[in-house]
Amino acid sequence: MSLVKLTIKGISYSQTQNGAYALILNEVDGERKLPIVIGAFEAQSIAIALEKEIKPPRPLTHDLFKNFADRFDIVVKQVIIHKLVDGVFFSSIICERDGIEEIIDARTSDAIALALRFSAPIFTYKNILDKAGIYLKINPEPGEEHHDDVLSTPETFGAAENPAPIDSLSQYSVQELYEQLDAAVQNEDYEKAAKIRDEISKRES
């Protein structure tokens, strides 16, 4: 299976769900986005690592891990998002010490927070991106604005009028879910898009 390199596009937060964040990953040589719903602490840790100027007064957990690894000459070489099961992404951290490579299981949000601190590349397998990647409309219609760069900084989303409750997805057919997925992507509601995508994945697996 071939690996696809990813970069971090940004983090979005929801006005409709407390503590819900979406981490948006970009494929380097393509146009697909991979949204991953993460918790508030991990979102904060990733955001701080992205903003190089921000230094918390005391080290966060991921900073502590980095300091610990530096002290004992452990280097994170890369992170691989290697599995997707029922909407849950599984990741591995590839580490090296004294020329010996080790693979450590990790939550994807933790793995990415550490990859940023070690300047390590992030990869996923092509079949995972084929299954969970979302295409944005690259060429907007005349008169439409194009906002592909909205996630370069944290951006609110999910504030559409009368949004459909995410918990009620089970009542829709797969075709209706695909239509809702398209609408969520166009509205840049990545949290909802990720949840709809995961519901489709469960039904089709």
mmCIF file with all atom_site columns, C-alpha atoms in Angstrom:
data_model
loop_
_atom_site.group_PDB
_atom_site.id
_atom_site.type_symbol
_atom_site.label_atom_id
_atom_site.label_alt_id
_atom_site.label_comp_id
_atom_site.label_asym_id
_atom_site.label_entity_id
_atom_site.label_seq_id
_atom_site.pdbx_PDB_ins_code
_atom_site.Cartn_x
_atom_site.Cartn_y
_atom_site.Cartn_z
_atom_site.occupancy
_atom_site.B_iso_or_equiv
_atom_site.pdbx_formal_charge
_atom_site.auth_seq_id
_atom_site.auth_comp_id
_atom_site.auth_asym_id
_atom_site.auth_atom_id
_atom_site.pdbx_PDB_model_num
ATOM 1   C CA . MET A 1 1   ? 0.000   0.000  0.000   1.00 0.00 ? 1   MET A CA 1
ATOM 2   C CA . SER A 1 2   ? 1.353   3.382  -0.994  1.00 0.00 ? 2   SER A CA 1
ATOM 3   C CA . LEU A 1 3   ? 1.756   6.209  1.498   1.00 0.00 ? 3   LEU A CA 1
ATOM 4   C CA . VAL A 1 4   ? 0.368   9.688  0.917   1.00 0.00 ? 4   VAL A CA 1
ATOM 5   C CA . LYS A 1 5   ? 1.990   12.663 2.629   1.00 0.00 ? 5   LYS A CA 1
ATOM 6   C CA . LEU A 1 6   ? -0.296  15.051 4.496   1.00 0.00 ? 6   LEU A CA 1
ATOM 7   C CA . THR A 1 7   ? 0.047   18.591 5.776   1.00 0.00 ? 7   THR A CA 1
ATOM 8   C CA . ILE A 1 8   ? -2.031  20.386 8.380   1.00 0.00 ? 8   ILE A CA 1
ATOM 9   C CA . LYS A 1 9   ? -4.499  22.797 6.819   1.00 0.00 ? 9   LYS A CA 1
ATOM 10  C CA . GLY A 1 10  ? -5.863  24.074 10.131  1.00 0.00 ? 10  GLY A CA 1
ATOM 11  C CA . ILE A 1 11  ? -8.287  23.552 12.986  1.00 0.00 ? 11  ILE A CA 1
ATOM 12  C CA . SER A 1 12  ? -11.950 24.489 13.005  1.00 0.00 ? 12  SER A CA 1
ATOM 13  C CA . TYR A 1 13  ? -14.206 24.736 16.024  1.00 0.00 ? 13  TYR A CA 1
ATOM 14  C CA . SER A 1 14  ? -17.931 24.359 16.324  1.00 0.00 ? 14  SER A CA 1
ATOM 15  C CA . GLN A 1 15  ? -20.474 26.839 17.592  1.00 0.00 ? 15  GLN A CA 1
ATOM 16  C CA . THR A 1 16  ? -23.085 24.118 17.787  1.00 0.00 ? 16  THR A CA 1
ATOM 17  C CA . GLN A 1 17  ? -21.243 21.426 19.774  1.00 0.00 ? 17  GLN A CA 1
ATOM 18  C CA . ASN A 1 18  ? -19.235 22.162 22.890  1.00 0.00 ? 18  ASN A CA 1
ATOM 19  C CA . GLY A 1 19  ? -15.697 20.818 22.783  1.00 0.00 ? 19  GLY A CA 1
ATOM 20  C CA . ALA A 1 20  ? -15.928 19.626 19.176  1.00 0.00 ? 20  ALA A CA 1
ATOM 21  C CA . TYR A 1 21  ? -13.028 20.458 16.871  1.00 0.00 ? 21  TYR A CA 1
ATOM 22  C CA . ALA A 1 22  ? -12.066 19.280 13.406  1.00 0.00 ? 22  ALA A CA 1
ATOM 23  C CA . LEU A 1 23  ? -8.417  18.927 12.425  1.00 0.00 ? 23  LEU A CA 1
ATOM 24  C CA . ILE A 1 24  ? -8.130  19.324 8.651   1.00 0.00 ? 24  ILE A CA 1
ATOM 25  C CA . LEU A 1 25  ? -5.296  17.517 6.872   1.00 0.00 ? 25  LEU A CA 1
ATOM 26  C CA . ASN A 1 26  ? -4.396  18.142 3.204   1.00 0.00 ? 26  ASN A CA 1
ATOM 27  C CA . GLU A 1 27  ? -2.831  15.644 0.821   1.00 0.00 ? 27  GLU A CA 1
ATOM 28  C CA . VAL A 1 28  ? 0.402   17.204 -0.435  1.00 0.00 ? 28  VAL A CA 1
ATOM 29  C CA . ASP A 1 29  ? 0.074   16.247 -4.098  1.00 0.00 ? 29  ASP A CA 1
ATOM 30  C CA . GLY A 1 30  ? -3.701  16.452 -4.385  1.00 0.00 ? 30  GLY A CA 1
ATOM 31  C CA . GLU A 1 31  ? -6.799  18.360 -3.418  1.00 0.00 ? 31  GLU A CA 1
ATOM 32  C CA . ARG A 1 32  ? -8.481  16.084 -0.883  1.00 0.00 ? 32  ARG A CA 1
ATOM 33  C CA . LYS A 1 33  ? -8.991  17.059 2.737   1.00 0.00 ? 33  LYS A CA 1
ATOM 34  C CA . LEU A 1 34  ? -9.031  14.575 5.608   1.00 0.00 ? 34  LEU A CA 1
ATOM 35  C CA . PRO A 1 35  ? -11.090 15.967 8.527   1.00 0.00 ? 35  PRO A CA 1
ATOM 36  C CA . ILE A 1 36  ? -10.593 14.296 11.918  1.00 0.00 ? 36  ILE A CA 1
ATOM 37  C CA . VAL A 1 37  ? -12.740 15.179 14.937  1.00 0.00 ? 37  VAL A CA 1
ATOM 38  C CA . ILE A 1 38  ? -10.533 15.753 17.991  1.00 0.00 ? 38  ILE A CA 1
ATOM 39  C CA . GLY A 1 39  ? -10.886 16.892 21.592  1.00 0.00 ? 39  GLY A CA 1
ATOM 40  C CA . ALA A 1 40  ? -10.352 20.366 22.996  1.00 0.00 ? 40  ALA A CA 1
ATOM 41  C CA . PHE A 1 41  ? -7.034  19.620 24.747  1.00 0.00 ? 41  PHE A CA 1
ATOM 42  C CA . GLU A 1 42  ? -5.482  18.075 21.644  1.00 0.00 ? 42  GLU A CA 1
ATOM 43  C CA . ALA A 1 43  ? -6.789  20.941 19.492  1.00 0.00 ? 43  ALA A CA 1
ATOM 44  C CA . GLN A 1 44  ? -5.164  23.441 21.861  1.00 0.00 ? 44  GLN A CA 1
ATOM 45  C CA . SER A 1 45  ? -1.885  21.529 21.846  1.00 0.00 ? 45  SER A CA 1
ATOM 46  C CA . ILE A 1 46  ? -1.794  21.347 18.045  1.00 0.00 ? 46  ILE A CA 1
ATOM 47  C CA . ALA A 1 47  ? -2.716  25.036 17.714  1.00 0.00 ? 47  ALA A CA 1
ATOM 48  C CA . ILE A 1 48  ? 0.097   26.045 20.083  1.00 0.00 ? 48  ILE A CA 1
ATOM 49  C CA . ALA A 1 49  ? 2.585   23.949 18.109  1.00 0.00 ? 49  ALA A CA 1
ATOM 50  C CA . LEU A 1 50  ? 1.427   25.604 14.870  1.00 0.00 ? 50  LEU A CA 1
ATOM 51  C CA . GLU A 1 51  ? 1.867   29.075 16.360  1.00 0.00 ? 51  GLU A CA 1
ATOM 52  C CA . LYS A 1 52  ? 5.607   29.065 16.982  1.00 0.00 ? 52  LYS A CA 1
ATOM 53  C CA . GLU A 1 53  ? 5.487   32.347 18.913  1.00 0.00 ? 53  GLU A CA 1
ATOM 54  C CA . ILE A 1 54  ? 3.182   30.988 21.619  1.00 0.00 ? 54  ILE A CA 1
ATOM 55  C CA . LYS A 1 55  ? 5.041   29.490 24.570  1.00 0.00 ? 55  LYS A CA 1
ATOM 56  C CA . PRO A 1 56  ? 2.932   28.225 27.482  1.00 0.00 ? 56  PRO A CA 1
ATOM 57  C CA . PRO A 1 57  ? 4.409   29.112 30.896  1.00 0.00 ? 57  PRO A CA 1
ATOM 58  C CA . ARG A 1 58  ? 4.705   25.411 31.745  1.00 0.00 ? 58  ARG A CA 1
ATOM 59  C CA . PRO A 1 59  ? 5.088   22.537 29.277  1.00 0.00 ? 59  PRO A CA 1
ATOM 60  C CA . LEU A 1 60  ? 1.939   20.843 28.007  1.00 0.00 ? 60  LEU A CA 1
ATOM 61  C CA . THR A 1 61  ? 1.849   17.044 27.988  1.00 0.00 ? 61  THR A CA 1
ATOM 62  C CA . HIS A 1 62  ? 3.136   16.867 24.409  1.00 0.00 ? 62  HIS A CA 1
ATOM 63  C CA . ASP A 1 63  ? 5.904   19.362 25.230  1.00 0.00 ? 63  ASP A CA 1
ATOM 64  C CA . LEU A 1 64  ? 6.866   17.193 28.194  1.00 0.00 ? 64  LEU A CA 1
ATOM 65  C CA . PHE A 1 65  ? 7.054   14.156 25.909  1.00 0.00 ? 65  PHE A CA 1
ATOM 66  C CA . LYS A 1 66  ? 9.276   16.130 23.515  1.00 0.00 ? 66  LYS A CA 1
ATOM 67  C CA . ASN A 1 67  ? 11.588  17.235 26.355  1.00 0.00 ? 67  ASN A CA 1
ATOM 68  C CA . PHE A 1 68  ? 11.731  13.673 27.672  1.00 0.00 ? 68  PHE A CA 1
ATOM 69  C CA . ALA A 1 69  ? 12.534  12.284 24.219  1.00 0.00 ? 69  ALA A CA 1
ATOM 70  C CA . ASP A 1 70  ? 15.233  14.916 23.639  1.00 0.00 ? 70  ASP A CA 1
ATOM 71  C CA . ARG A 1 71  ? 16.860  14.099 26.967  1.00 0.00 ? 71  ARG A CA 1
ATOM 72  C CA . PHE A 1 72  ? 17.115  10.420 26.073  1.00 0.00 ? 72  PHE A CA 1
ATOM 73  C CA . ASP A 1 73  ? 17.990  10.925 22.386  1.00 0.00 ? 73  ASP A CA 1
ATOM 74  C CA . ILE A 1 74  ? 14.687  9.592  21.029  1.00 0.00 ? 74  ILE A CA 1
ATOM 75  C CA . VAL A 1 75  ? 13.627  11.049 17.684  1.00 0.00 ? 75  VAL A CA 1
ATOM 76  C CA . VAL A 1 76  ? 10.156  10.846 16.132  1.00 0.00 ? 76  VAL A CA 1
ATOM 77  C CA . LYS A 1 77  ? 10.861  10.099 12.456  1.00 0.00 ? 77  LYS A CA 1
ATOM 78  C CA . GLN A 1 78  ? 7.311   10.067 11.096  1.00 0.00 ? 78  GLN A CA 1
ATOM 79  C CA . VAL A 1 79  ? 3.646   9.508  11.916  1.00 0.00 ? 79  VAL A CA 1
ATOM 80  C CA . ILE A 1 80  ? 1.427   7.161  9.905   1.00 0.00 ? 80  ILE A CA 1
ATOM 81  C CA . ILE A 1 81  ? -2.375  7.141  10.076  1.00 0.00 ? 81  ILE A CA 1
ATOM 82  C CA . HIS A 1 82  ? -2.644  3.448  9.295   1.00 0.00 ? 82  HIS A CA 1
ATOM 83  C CA . LYS A 1 83  ? -6.214  2.333  9.972   1.00 0.00 ? 83  LYS A CA 1
ATOM 84  C CA . LEU A 1 84  ? -9.803  3.594  9.947   1.00 0.00 ? 84  LEU A CA 1
ATOM 85  C CA . VAL A 1 85  ? -12.470 1.580  11.769  1.00 0.00 ? 85  VAL A CA 1
ATOM 86  C CA . ASP A 1 86  ? -16.030 2.859  12.324  1.00 0.00 ? 86  ASP A CA 1
ATOM 87  C CA . GLY A 1 87  ? -14.923 6.459  11.963  1.00 0.00 ? 87  GLY A CA 1
ATOM 88  C CA . VAL A 1 88  ? -11.956 6.084  14.342  1.00 0.00 ? 88  VAL A CA 1
ATOM 89  C CA . PHE A 1 89  ? -8.462  6.726  12.959  1.00 0.00 ? 89  PHE A CA 1
ATOM 90  C CA . PHE A 1 90  ? -5.528  4.686  14.305  1.00 0.00 ? 90  PHE A CA 1
ATOM 91  C CA . SER A 1 91  ? -1.969  5.986  14.086  1.00 0.00 ? 91  SER A CA 1
ATOM 92  C CA . SER A 1 92  ? 1.599   4.876  14.662  1.00 0.00 ? 92  SER A CA 1
ATOM 93  C CA . ILE A 1 93  ? 4.576   6.953  15.751  1.00 0.00 ? 93  ILE A CA 1
ATOM 94  C CA . ILE A 1 94  ? 7.843   5.782  14.196  1.00 0.00 ? 94  ILE A CA 1
ATOM 95  C CA . CYS A 1 95  ? 10.680  6.511  16.637  1.00 0.00 ? 95  CYS A CA 1
ATOM 96  C CA . GLU A 1 96  ? 14.435  5.961  16.536  1.00 0.00 ? 96  GLU A CA 1
ATOM 97  C CA . ARG A 1 97  ? 17.083  5.751  19.234  1.00 0.00 ? 97  ARG A CA 1
ATOM 98  C CA . ASP A 1 98  ? 20.694  4.639  18.743  1.00 0.00 ? 98  ASP A CA 1
ATOM 99  C CA . GLY A 1 99  ? 19.851  3.517  15.229  1.00 0.00 ? 99  GLY A CA 1
ATOM 100 C CA . ILE A 1 100 ? 17.044  1.231  16.446  1.00 0.00 ? 100 ILE A CA 1
ATOM 101 C CA . GLU A 1 101 ? 13.542  1.931  15.122  1.00 0.00 ? 101 GLU A CA 1
ATOM 102 C CA . GLU A 1 102 ? 10.436  1.389  17.229  1.00 0.00 ? 102 GLU A CA 1
ATOM 103 C CA . ILE A 1 103 ? 6.731   1.701  16.370  1.00 0.00 ? 103 ILE A CA 1
ATOM 104 C CA . ILE A 1 104 ? 4.359   3.058  19.024  1.00 0.00 ? 104 ILE A CA 1
ATOM 105 C CA . ASP A 1 105 ? 0.563   3.078  18.781  1.00 0.00 ? 105 ASP A CA 1
ATOM 106 C CA . ALA A 1 106 ? -1.076  6.441  19.459  1.00 0.00 ? 106 ALA A CA 1
ATOM 107 C CA . ARG A 1 107 ? -4.293  8.358  19.073  1.00 0.00 ? 107 ARG A CA 1
ATOM 108 C CA . THR A 1 108 ? -4.097  10.332 15.842  1.00 0.00 ? 108 THR A CA 1
ATOM 109 C CA . SER A 1 109 ? -4.482  13.690 17.616  1.00 0.00 ? 109 SER A CA 1
ATOM 110 C CA . ASP A 1 110 ? -1.589  12.895 19.970  1.00 0.00 ? 110 ASP A CA 1
ATOM 111 C CA . ALA A 1 111 ? 0.559   11.581 17.128  1.00 0.00 ? 111 ALA A CA 1
ATOM 112 C CA . ILE A 1 112 ? 0.061   14.764 15.104  1.00 0.00 ? 112 ILE A CA 1
ATOM 113 C CA . ALA A 1 113 ? 0.713   17.008 18.124  1.00 0.00 ? 113 ALA A CA 1
ATOM 114 C CA . LEU A 1 114 ? 4.056   15.201 18.543  1.00 0.00 ? 114 LEU A CA 1
ATOM 115 C CA . ALA A 1 115 ? 4.856   15.215 14.814  1.00 0.00 ? 115 ALA A CA 1
ATOM 116 C CA . LEU A 1 116 ? 4.614   19.006 14.855  1.00 0.00 ? 116 LEU A CA 1
ATOM 117 C CA . ARG A 1 117 ? 7.025   19.277 17.769  1.00 0.00 ? 117 ARG A CA 1
ATOM 118 C CA . PHE A 1 118 ? 9.562   16.993 16.084  1.00 0.00 ? 118 PHE A CA 1
ATOM 119 C CA . SER A 1 119 ? 9.015   18.475 12.608  1.00 0.00 ? 119 SER A CA 1
ATOM 120 C CA . ALA A 1 120 ? 8.203   14.934 11.505  1.00 0.00 ? 120 ALA A CA 1
ATOM 121 C CA . PRO A 1 121 ? 6.202   14.193 8.339   1.00 0.00 ? 121 PRO A CA 1
ATOM 122 C CA . ILE A 1 122 ? 2.639   12.846 8.533   1.00 0.00 ? 122 ILE A CA 1
ATOM 123 C CA . PHE A 1 123 ? 1.427   10.087 6.197   1.00 0.00 ? 123 PHE A CA 1
ATOM 124 C CA . THR A 1 124 ? -1.632  7.972  5.577   1.00 0.00 ? 124 THR A CA 1
ATOM 125 C CA . TYR A 1 125 ? -2.290  5.074  3.239   1.00 0.00 ? 125 TYR A CA 1
ATOM 126 C CA . LYS A 1 126 ? -3.913  5.760  -0.108  1.00 0.00 ? 126 LYS A CA 1
ATOM 127 C CA . ASN A 1 127 ? -6.854  3.438  0.633   1.00 0.00 ? 127 ASN A CA 1
ATOM 128 C CA . ILE A 1 128 ? -7.680  5.415  3.799   1.00 0.00 ? 128 ILE A CA 1
ATOM 129 C CA . LEU A 1 129 ? -7.624  8.702  1.888   1.00 0.00 ? 129 LEU A CA 1
ATOM 130 C CA . ASP A 1 130 ? -9.744  7.132  -0.860  1.00 0.00 ? 130 ASP A CA 1
ATOM 131 C CA . LYS A 1 131 ? -12.278 6.100  1.767   1.00 0.00 ? 131 LYS A CA 1
ATOM 132 C CA . ALA A 1 132 ? -12.300 9.138  4.057   1.00 0.00 ? 132 ALA A CA 1
ATOM 133 C CA . GLY A 1 133 ? -10.900 12.022 2.005   1.00 0.00 ? 133 GLY A CA 1
ATOM 134 C CA . ILE A 1 134 ? -13.238 14.842 1.007   1.00 0.00 ? 134 ILE A CA 1
ATOM 135 C CA . TYR A 1 135 ? -12.944 16.857 -2.195  1.00 0.00 ? 135 TYR A CA 1
ATOM 136 C CA . LEU A 1 136 ? -13.609 20.583 -2.125  1.00 0.00 ? 136 LEU A CA 1
ATOM 137 C CA . LYS A 1 137 ? -15.044 22.340 -5.133  1.00 0.00 ? 137 LYS A CA 1
ATOM 138 C CA . ILE A 1 138 ? -11.913 23.885 -6.645  1.00 0.00 ? 138 ILE A CA 1
ATOM 139 C CA . ASN A 1 139 ? -13.537 25.986 -9.398  1.00 0.00 ? 139 ASN A CA 1
ATOM 140 C CA . PRO A 1 140 ? -16.442 27.964 -7.964  1.00 0.00 ? 140 PRO A CA 1
ATOM 141 C CA . GLU A 1 141 ? -19.355 28.974 -10.159 1.00 0.00 ? 141 GLU A CA 1
ATOM 142 C CA . PRO A 1 142 ? -19.366 32.549 -11.515 1.00 0.00 ? 142 PRO A CA 1
ATOM 143 C CA . GLY A 1 143 ? -20.364 34.933 -8.758  1.00 0.00 ? 143 GLY A CA 1
ATOM 144 C CA . GLU A 1 144 ? -19.416 32.494 -6.006  1.00 0.00 ? 144 GLU A CA 1
ATOM 145 C CA . GLU A 1 145 ? -16.558 33.254 -3.661  1.00 0.00 ? 145 GLU A CA 1
ATOM 146 C CA . HIS A 1 146 ? -13.814 30.688 -3.167  1.00 0.00 ? 146 HIS A CA 1
ATOM 147 C CA . HIS A 1 147 ? -12.658 30.161 0.402   1.00 0.00 ? 147 HIS A CA 1
ATOM 148 C CA . ASP A 1 148 ? -10.195 27.283 0.167   1.00 0.00 ? 148 ASP A CA 1
ATOM 149 C CA . ASP A 1 149 ? -7.825  29.045 2.569   1.00 0.00 ? 149 ASP A CA 1
ATOM 150 C CA . VAL A 1 150 ? -10.313 29.685 5.376   1.00 0.00 ? 150 VAL A CA 1
ATOM 151 C CA . LEU A 1 151 ? -8.677  27.102 7.589   1.00 0.00 ? 151 LEU A CA 1
ATOM 152 C CA . SER A 1 152 ? -5.246  28.695 7.637   1.00 0.00 ? 152 SER A CA 1
ATOM 153 C CA . THR A 1 153 ? -6.429  30.179 10.920  1.00 0.00 ? 153 THR A CA 1
ATOM 154 C CA . PRO A 1 154 ? -9.026  28.758 13.329  1.00 0.00 ? 154 PRO A CA 1
ATOM 155 C CA . GLU A 1 155 ? -12.472 29.473 11.938  1.00 0.00 ? 155 GLU A CA 1
ATOM 156 C CA . THR A 1 156 ? -15.968 29.026 13.328  1.00 0.00 ? 156 THR A CA 1
ATOM 157 C CA . PHE A 1 157 ? -18.249 26.701 11.455  1.00 0.00 ? 157 PHE A CA 1
ATOM 158 C CA . GLY A 1 158 ? -21.510 24.853 11.830  1.00 0.00 ? 158 GLY A CA 1
ATOM 159 C CA . ALA A 1 159 ? -23.590 28.002 12.212  1.00 0.00 ? 159 ALA A CA 1
ATOM 160 C CA . ALA A 1 160 ? -25.922 27.381 9.312   1.00 0.00 ? 160 ALA A CA 1
ATOM 161 C CA . GLU A 1 161 ? -29.581 28.121 9.876   1.00 0.00 ? 161 GLU A CA 1
ATOM 162 C CA . ASN A 1 162 ? -31.468 25.204 11.428  1.00 0.00 ? 162 ASN A CA 1
ATOM 163 C CA . PRO A 1 163 ? -28.601 22.710 11.161  1.00 0.00 ? 163 PRO A CA 1
ATOM 164 C CA . ALA A 1 164 ? -29.670 19.072 11.106  1.00 0.00 ? 164 ALA A CA 1
ATOM 165 C CA . PRO A 1 165 ? -28.788 17.320 14.382  1.00 0.00 ? 165 PRO A CA 1
ATOM 166 C CA . ILE A 1 166 ? -25.724 15.177 13.787  1.00 0.00 ? 166 ILE A CA 1
ATOM 167 C CA . ASP A 1 167 ? -27.106 12.504 16.145  1.00 0.00 ? 167 ASP A CA 1
ATOM 168 C CA . SER A 1 168 ? -30.050 11.850 13.774  1.00 0.00 ? 168 SER A CA 1
ATOM 169 C CA . LEU A 1 169 ? -28.008 10.607 10.818  1.00 0.00 ? 169 LEU A CA 1
ATOM 170 C CA . SER A 1 170 ? -29.322 7.048  11.193  1.00 0.00 ? 170 SER A CA 1
ATOM 171 C CA . GLN A 1 171 ? -32.724 8.070  9.821   1.00 0.00 ? 171 GLN A CA 1
ATOM 172 C CA . TYR A 1 172 ? -31.310 9.026  6.404   1.00 0.00 ? 172 TYR A CA 1
ATOM 173 C CA . SER A 1 173 ? -30.631 6.796  3.422   1.00 0.00 ? 173 SER A CA 1
ATOM 174 C CA . VAL A 1 174 ? -27.083 6.504  2.042   1.00 0.00 ? 174 VAL A CA 1
ATOM 175 C CA . GLN A 1 175 ? -28.061 8.657  -0.951  1.00 0.00 ? 175 GLN A CA 1
ATOM 176 C CA . GLU A 1 176 ? -29.415 11.354 1.375   1.00 0.00 ? 176 GLU A CA 1
ATOM 177 C CA . LEU A 1 177 ? -26.237 11.165 3.441   1.00 0.00 ? 177 LEU A CA 1
ATOM 178 C CA . TYR A 1 178 ? -24.119 11.749 0.340   1.00 0.00 ? 178 TYR A CA 1
ATOM 179 C CA . GLU A 1 179 ? -26.238 14.808 -0.463  1.00 0.00 ? 179 GLU A CA 1
ATOM 180 C CA . GLN A 1 180 ? -25.791 16.109 3.091   1.00 0.00 ? 180 GLN A CA 1
ATOM 181 C CA . LEU A 1 181 ? -22.052 15.423 2.848   1.00 0.00 ? 181 LEU A CA 1
ATOM 182 C CA . ASP A 1 182 ? -21.811 17.561 -0.300  1.00 0.00 ? 182 ASP A CA 1
ATOM 183 C CA . ALA A 1 183 ? -23.757 20.359 1.392   1.00 0.00 ? 183 ALA A CA 1
ATOM 184 C CA . ALA A 1 184 ? -21.595 20.222 4.545   1.00 0.00 ? 184 ALA A CA 1
ATOM 185 C CA . VAL A 1 185 ? -18.391 20.417 2.483   1.00 0.00 ? 185 VAL A CA 1
ATOM 186 C CA . GLN A 1 186 ? -19.670 23.402 0.494   1.00 0.00 ? 186 GLN A CA 1
ATOM 187 C CA . ASN A 1 187 ? -20.629 25.139 3.772   1.00 0.00 ? 187 ASN A CA 1
ATOM 188 C CA . GLU A 1 188 ? -17.152 24.276 5.159   1.00 0.00 ? 188 GLU A CA 1
ATOM 189 C CA . ASP A 1 189 ? -18.804 22.524 8.120   1.00 0.00 ? 189 ASP A CA 1
ATOM 190 C CA . TYR A 1 190 ? -15.998 19.985 8.437   1.00 0.00 ? 190 TYR A CA 1
ATOM 191 C CA . GLU A 1 191 ? -17.095 18.568 11.770  1.00 0.00 ? 191 GLU A CA 1
ATOM 192 C CA . LYS A 1 192 ? -20.486 17.620 10.320  1.00 0.00 ? 192 LYS A CA 1
ATOM 193 C CA . ALA A 1 193 ? -18.873 16.392 7.089   1.00 0.00 ? 193 ALA A CA 1
ATOM 194 C CA . ALA A 1 194 ? -16.572 14.080 9.056   1.00 0.00 ? 194 ALA A CA 1
ATOM 195 C CA . LYS A 1 195 ? -19.480 12.615 11.029  1.00 0.00 ? 195 LYS A CA 1
ATOM 196 C CA . ILE A 1 196 ? -21.587 12.074 7.902   1.00 0.00 ? 196 ILE A CA 1
ATOM 197 C CA . ARG A 1 197 ? -18.625 10.463 6.162   1.00 0.00 ? 197 ARG A CA 1
ATOM 198 C CA . ASP A 1 198 ? -18.140 8.139  9.145   1.00 0.00 ? 198 ASP A CA 1
ATOM 199 C CA . GLU A 1 199 ? -21.839 7.148  9.080   1.00 0.00 ? 199 GLU A CA 1
ATOM 200 C CA . ILE A 1 200 ? -21.571 6.334  5.345   1.00 0.00 ? 200 ILE A CA 1
ATOM 201 C CA . SER A 1 201 ? -18.420 4.341  6.012   1.00 0.00 ? 201 SER A CA 1
ATOM 202 C CA . LYS A 1 202 ? -20.169 2.257  8.689   1.00 0.00 ? 202 LYS A CA 1
ATOM 203 C CA . ARG A 1 203 ? -23.066 1.474  6.369   1.00 0.00 ? 203 ARG A CA 1
ATOM 204 C CA . GLU A 1 204 ? -20.888 0.529  3.411   1.00 0.00 ? 204 GLU A CA 1
ATOM 205 C CA . SER A 1 205 ? -18.270 -1.499 5.266   1.00 0.00 ? 205 SER A CA 1
#
